[in-house]
Coordinates of C-alpha atoms in Angstrom, one line a residue:
M1 CA -11.6 7.3 -3.8
K2 CA -13.3 7.7 -0.4
K3 CA -13.0 10.9 1.5
E4 CA -12.8 9.4 4.9
V5 CA -11.7 6.0 6.2
S6 CA -12.0 4.2 9.5
I7 CA -8.7 2.9 10.8
K8 CA -10.6 0.4 12.9
Q9 CA -12.5 -0.9 9.9
V10 CA -9.3 -1.3 7.8
R11 CA -7.7 -3.2 10.6
Y12 CA -10.8 -5.3 11.2
D13 CA -11.3 -6.1 7.5
A14 CA -7.6 -7.2 7.1
E15 CA -7.6 -9.3 10.2
E16 CA -11.0 -10.9 9.6
V17 CA -10.4 -12.0 6.0
F18 CA -7.1 -13.6 7.1
R19 CA -8.5 -15.1 10.3
I20 CA -11.3 -16.9 8.5
G21 CA -8.9 -18.2 5.8
G22 CA -10.1 -16.1 2.9
F23 CA -6.7 -14.5 2.2
Y24 CA -3.2 -14.7 3.6
C25 CA -1.6 -11.7 5.3
S26 CA -0.3 -9.9 2.2
E27 CA -3.5 -10.4 0.3
A28 CA -5.7 -9.4 3.2
I29 CA -3.9 -6.0 3.5
V30 CA -4.3 -5.2 -0.1
S31 CA -8.0 -6.3 0.0
A32 CA -8.7 -4.2 3.1
V33 CA -7.0 -1.1 1.6
R34 CA -8.9 -1.6 -1.7
K35 CA -12.3 -2.0 0.1
N36 CA -11.8 1.0 2.4
F37 CA -9.9 3.5 0.3
D38 CA -10.6 2.8 -3.4
P39 CA -13.0 0.1 -4.4
S40 CA -12.2 0.9 -8.1
M41 CA -8.6 -0.4 -7.4
P42 CA -8.1 -3.4 -9.7
A43 CA -8.9 -6.6 -7.9
E44 CA -5.9 -8.0 -9.8
L45 CA -3.7 -6.1 -7.4
I46 CA -4.7 -8.6 -4.7
K47 CA -3.3 -11.3 -7.0
S48 CA 0.1 -9.5 -7.0
A49 CA 0.2 -10.1 -3.2
S50 CA -0.4 -13.9 -3.5
G51 CA 3.3 -14.9 -3.6
F52 CA 4.3 -13.2 -0.4
P53 CA 2.6 -15.1 2.4
I54 CA 4.6 -17.0 5.0
G55 CA 7.7 -14.9 4.3
V56 CA 7.7 -14.9 0.5
G57 CA 6.4 -18.2 -0.9
R58 CA 6.7 -20.0 2.4
S59 CA 10.4 -19.3 2.6
R60 CA 9.9 -17.6 6.0
C61 CA 11.9 -14.5 4.9
M62 CA 10.3 -11.1 5.0
C63 CA 6.9 -11.0 6.8
G64 CA 4.1 -11.1 4.3
A65 CA 2.2 -8.4 6.1
I66 CA 5.0 -6.0 5.2
S67 CA 5.0 -7.1 1.6
G68 CA 1.2 -6.6 1.3
A69 CA 1.4 -3.2 2.9
I70 CA 4.2 -2.1 0.5
I71 CA 2.2 -3.3 -2.5
A72 CA -0.7 -1.2 -1.3
L73 CA 1.6 1.8 -0.9
G74 CA 3.0 1.2 -4.4
Y75 CA -0.5 1.4 -5.9
F76 CA -1.0 4.9 -4.6
F77 CA 2.5 6.3 -4.6
G78 CA 4.6 4.2 -7.0
R79 CA 5.4 4.7 -10.6
S80 CA 4.3 3.1 -13.8
E81 CA 6.8 4.6 -16.2
P82 CA 10.6 4.0 -16.1
G83 CA 13.0 6.5 -14.7
S84 CA 13.9 7.7 -11.2
G85 CA 12.3 10.7 -9.7
P86 CA 9.9 12.0 -7.1
K87 CA 7.3 9.2 -7.4
S88 CA 9.9 6.5 -6.9
D89 CA 11.6 8.4 -4.1
K90 CA 8.3 9.0 -2.3
C91 CA 7.2 5.4 -2.5
M92 CA 10.5 4.2 -1.1
E93 CA 10.4 6.8 1.7
L94 CA 6.9 5.7 2.7
S95 CA 7.9 2.0 2.5
Y96 CA 10.9 2.7 4.7
E97 CA 8.6 4.4 7.3
L98 CA 6.3 1.4 7.3
Q99 CA 9.0 -1.3 7.7
E100 CA 10.7 0.8 10.4
E101 CA 7.5 0.9 12.4
F102 CA 7.3 -2.9 12.2
R103 CA 11.0 -3.3 13.2
R104 CA 10.5 -1.0 16.2
N105 CA 7.5 -3.1 17.4
H106 CA 8.8 -6.6 16.6
K107 CA 12.3 -7.7 17.6
G108 CA 14.0 -5.3 15.2
T109 CA 13.5 -7.6 12.2
L110 CA 11.1 -8.2 9.3
C111 CA 12.2 -11.9 9.2
C112 CA 9.2 -14.2 9.4
H113 CA 11.3 -17.2 10.6
I114 CA 12.4 -15.2 13.7
H115 CA 8.8 -14.2 14.6
I116 CA 7.5 -17.8 14.2
E117 CA 10.5 -19.6 15.6
G118 CA 9.4 -22.5 17.8
M119 CA 5.8 -22.4 16.6
D120 CA 4.1 -25.3 15.0
I121 CA 3.0 -23.9 11.6
L122 CA 1.3 -27.0 10.5
N123 CA -1.1 -26.7 13.5
G124 CA -1.6 -23.0 13.0
E125 CA 0.1 -22.0 16.2
H126 CA 1.4 -18.8 14.5
K127 CA -1.9 -17.7 13.2
K128 CA -2.9 -15.4 16.1
Q129 CA 0.3 -13.5 15.9
C130 CA 0.2 -13.3 12.2
V131 CA -3.4 -12.0 12.2
A132 CA -2.2 -9.3 14.7
F133 CA 0.7 -8.3 12.4
T134 CA -1.7 -8.1 9.5
G135 CA -4.0 -5.8 11.3
E136 CA -1.2 -3.6 12.6
M137 CA 0.3 -3.2 9.1
A138 CA -3.1 -2.6 7.5
A139 CA -3.7 0.2 10.1
K140 CA -0.2 1.7 9.6
T141 CA -0.7 1.6 5.8
A142 CA -4.1 3.3 6.1
E143 CA -2.5 6.0 8.3
I144 CA 0.2 6.7 5.7
I145 CA -2.2 6.7 2.7
A146 CA -4.6 9.0 4.5
R147 CA -1.9 11.4 5.6
E148 CA -0.3 11.6 2.2
L149 CA -3.6 11.9 0.2
D150 CA -5.3 14.2 2.8
I151 CA -8.1 11.7 3.5
K152 CA -9.9 12.0 6.8
L153 CA -9.0 9.1 9.1
I154 CA -11.5 8.1 11.7
Y155 CA -9.9 6.2 14.6
D156 CA -12.4 4.9 17.2
D157 CA -15.9 6.3 16.6
V158 CA -17.0 3.8 13.9
E159 CA -18.5 0.4 14.6
V160 CA -16.9 -2.3 12.4
R161 CA -19.2 -3.8 9.8

């Protein structure tokens, strides 16, 4: 686990890998968190995000950027054994914080179809907006992880690589 992380780098990495078509939104966030926080995180975790793009399997329901961010939070704060308790509660609390931030900034909804309404998806008209959502949620996820794990978060003094 890294001891300090650049918020600018996390955002850039998520946006760039989505922009160039390497990963979709949800995968891009998990990938950027892995790269910047814990490169030993299993790469298979990125696979777990592969069904969420375009609002969960192209259904245009919940924004894939939210889904990817919650998967990343679950890696650090979720549970792997049955039973309720502090880990489960903490992960849900952090996930709620994350999705509330998105709602505040975007029409009060997580619904992909509302955010891309009227856009021609086949021609990629939505891509610029979705790249921005991906970067925003990657940055918010990084802020939460850093805060909760007491990792130093660098905001603007690092050049993206």
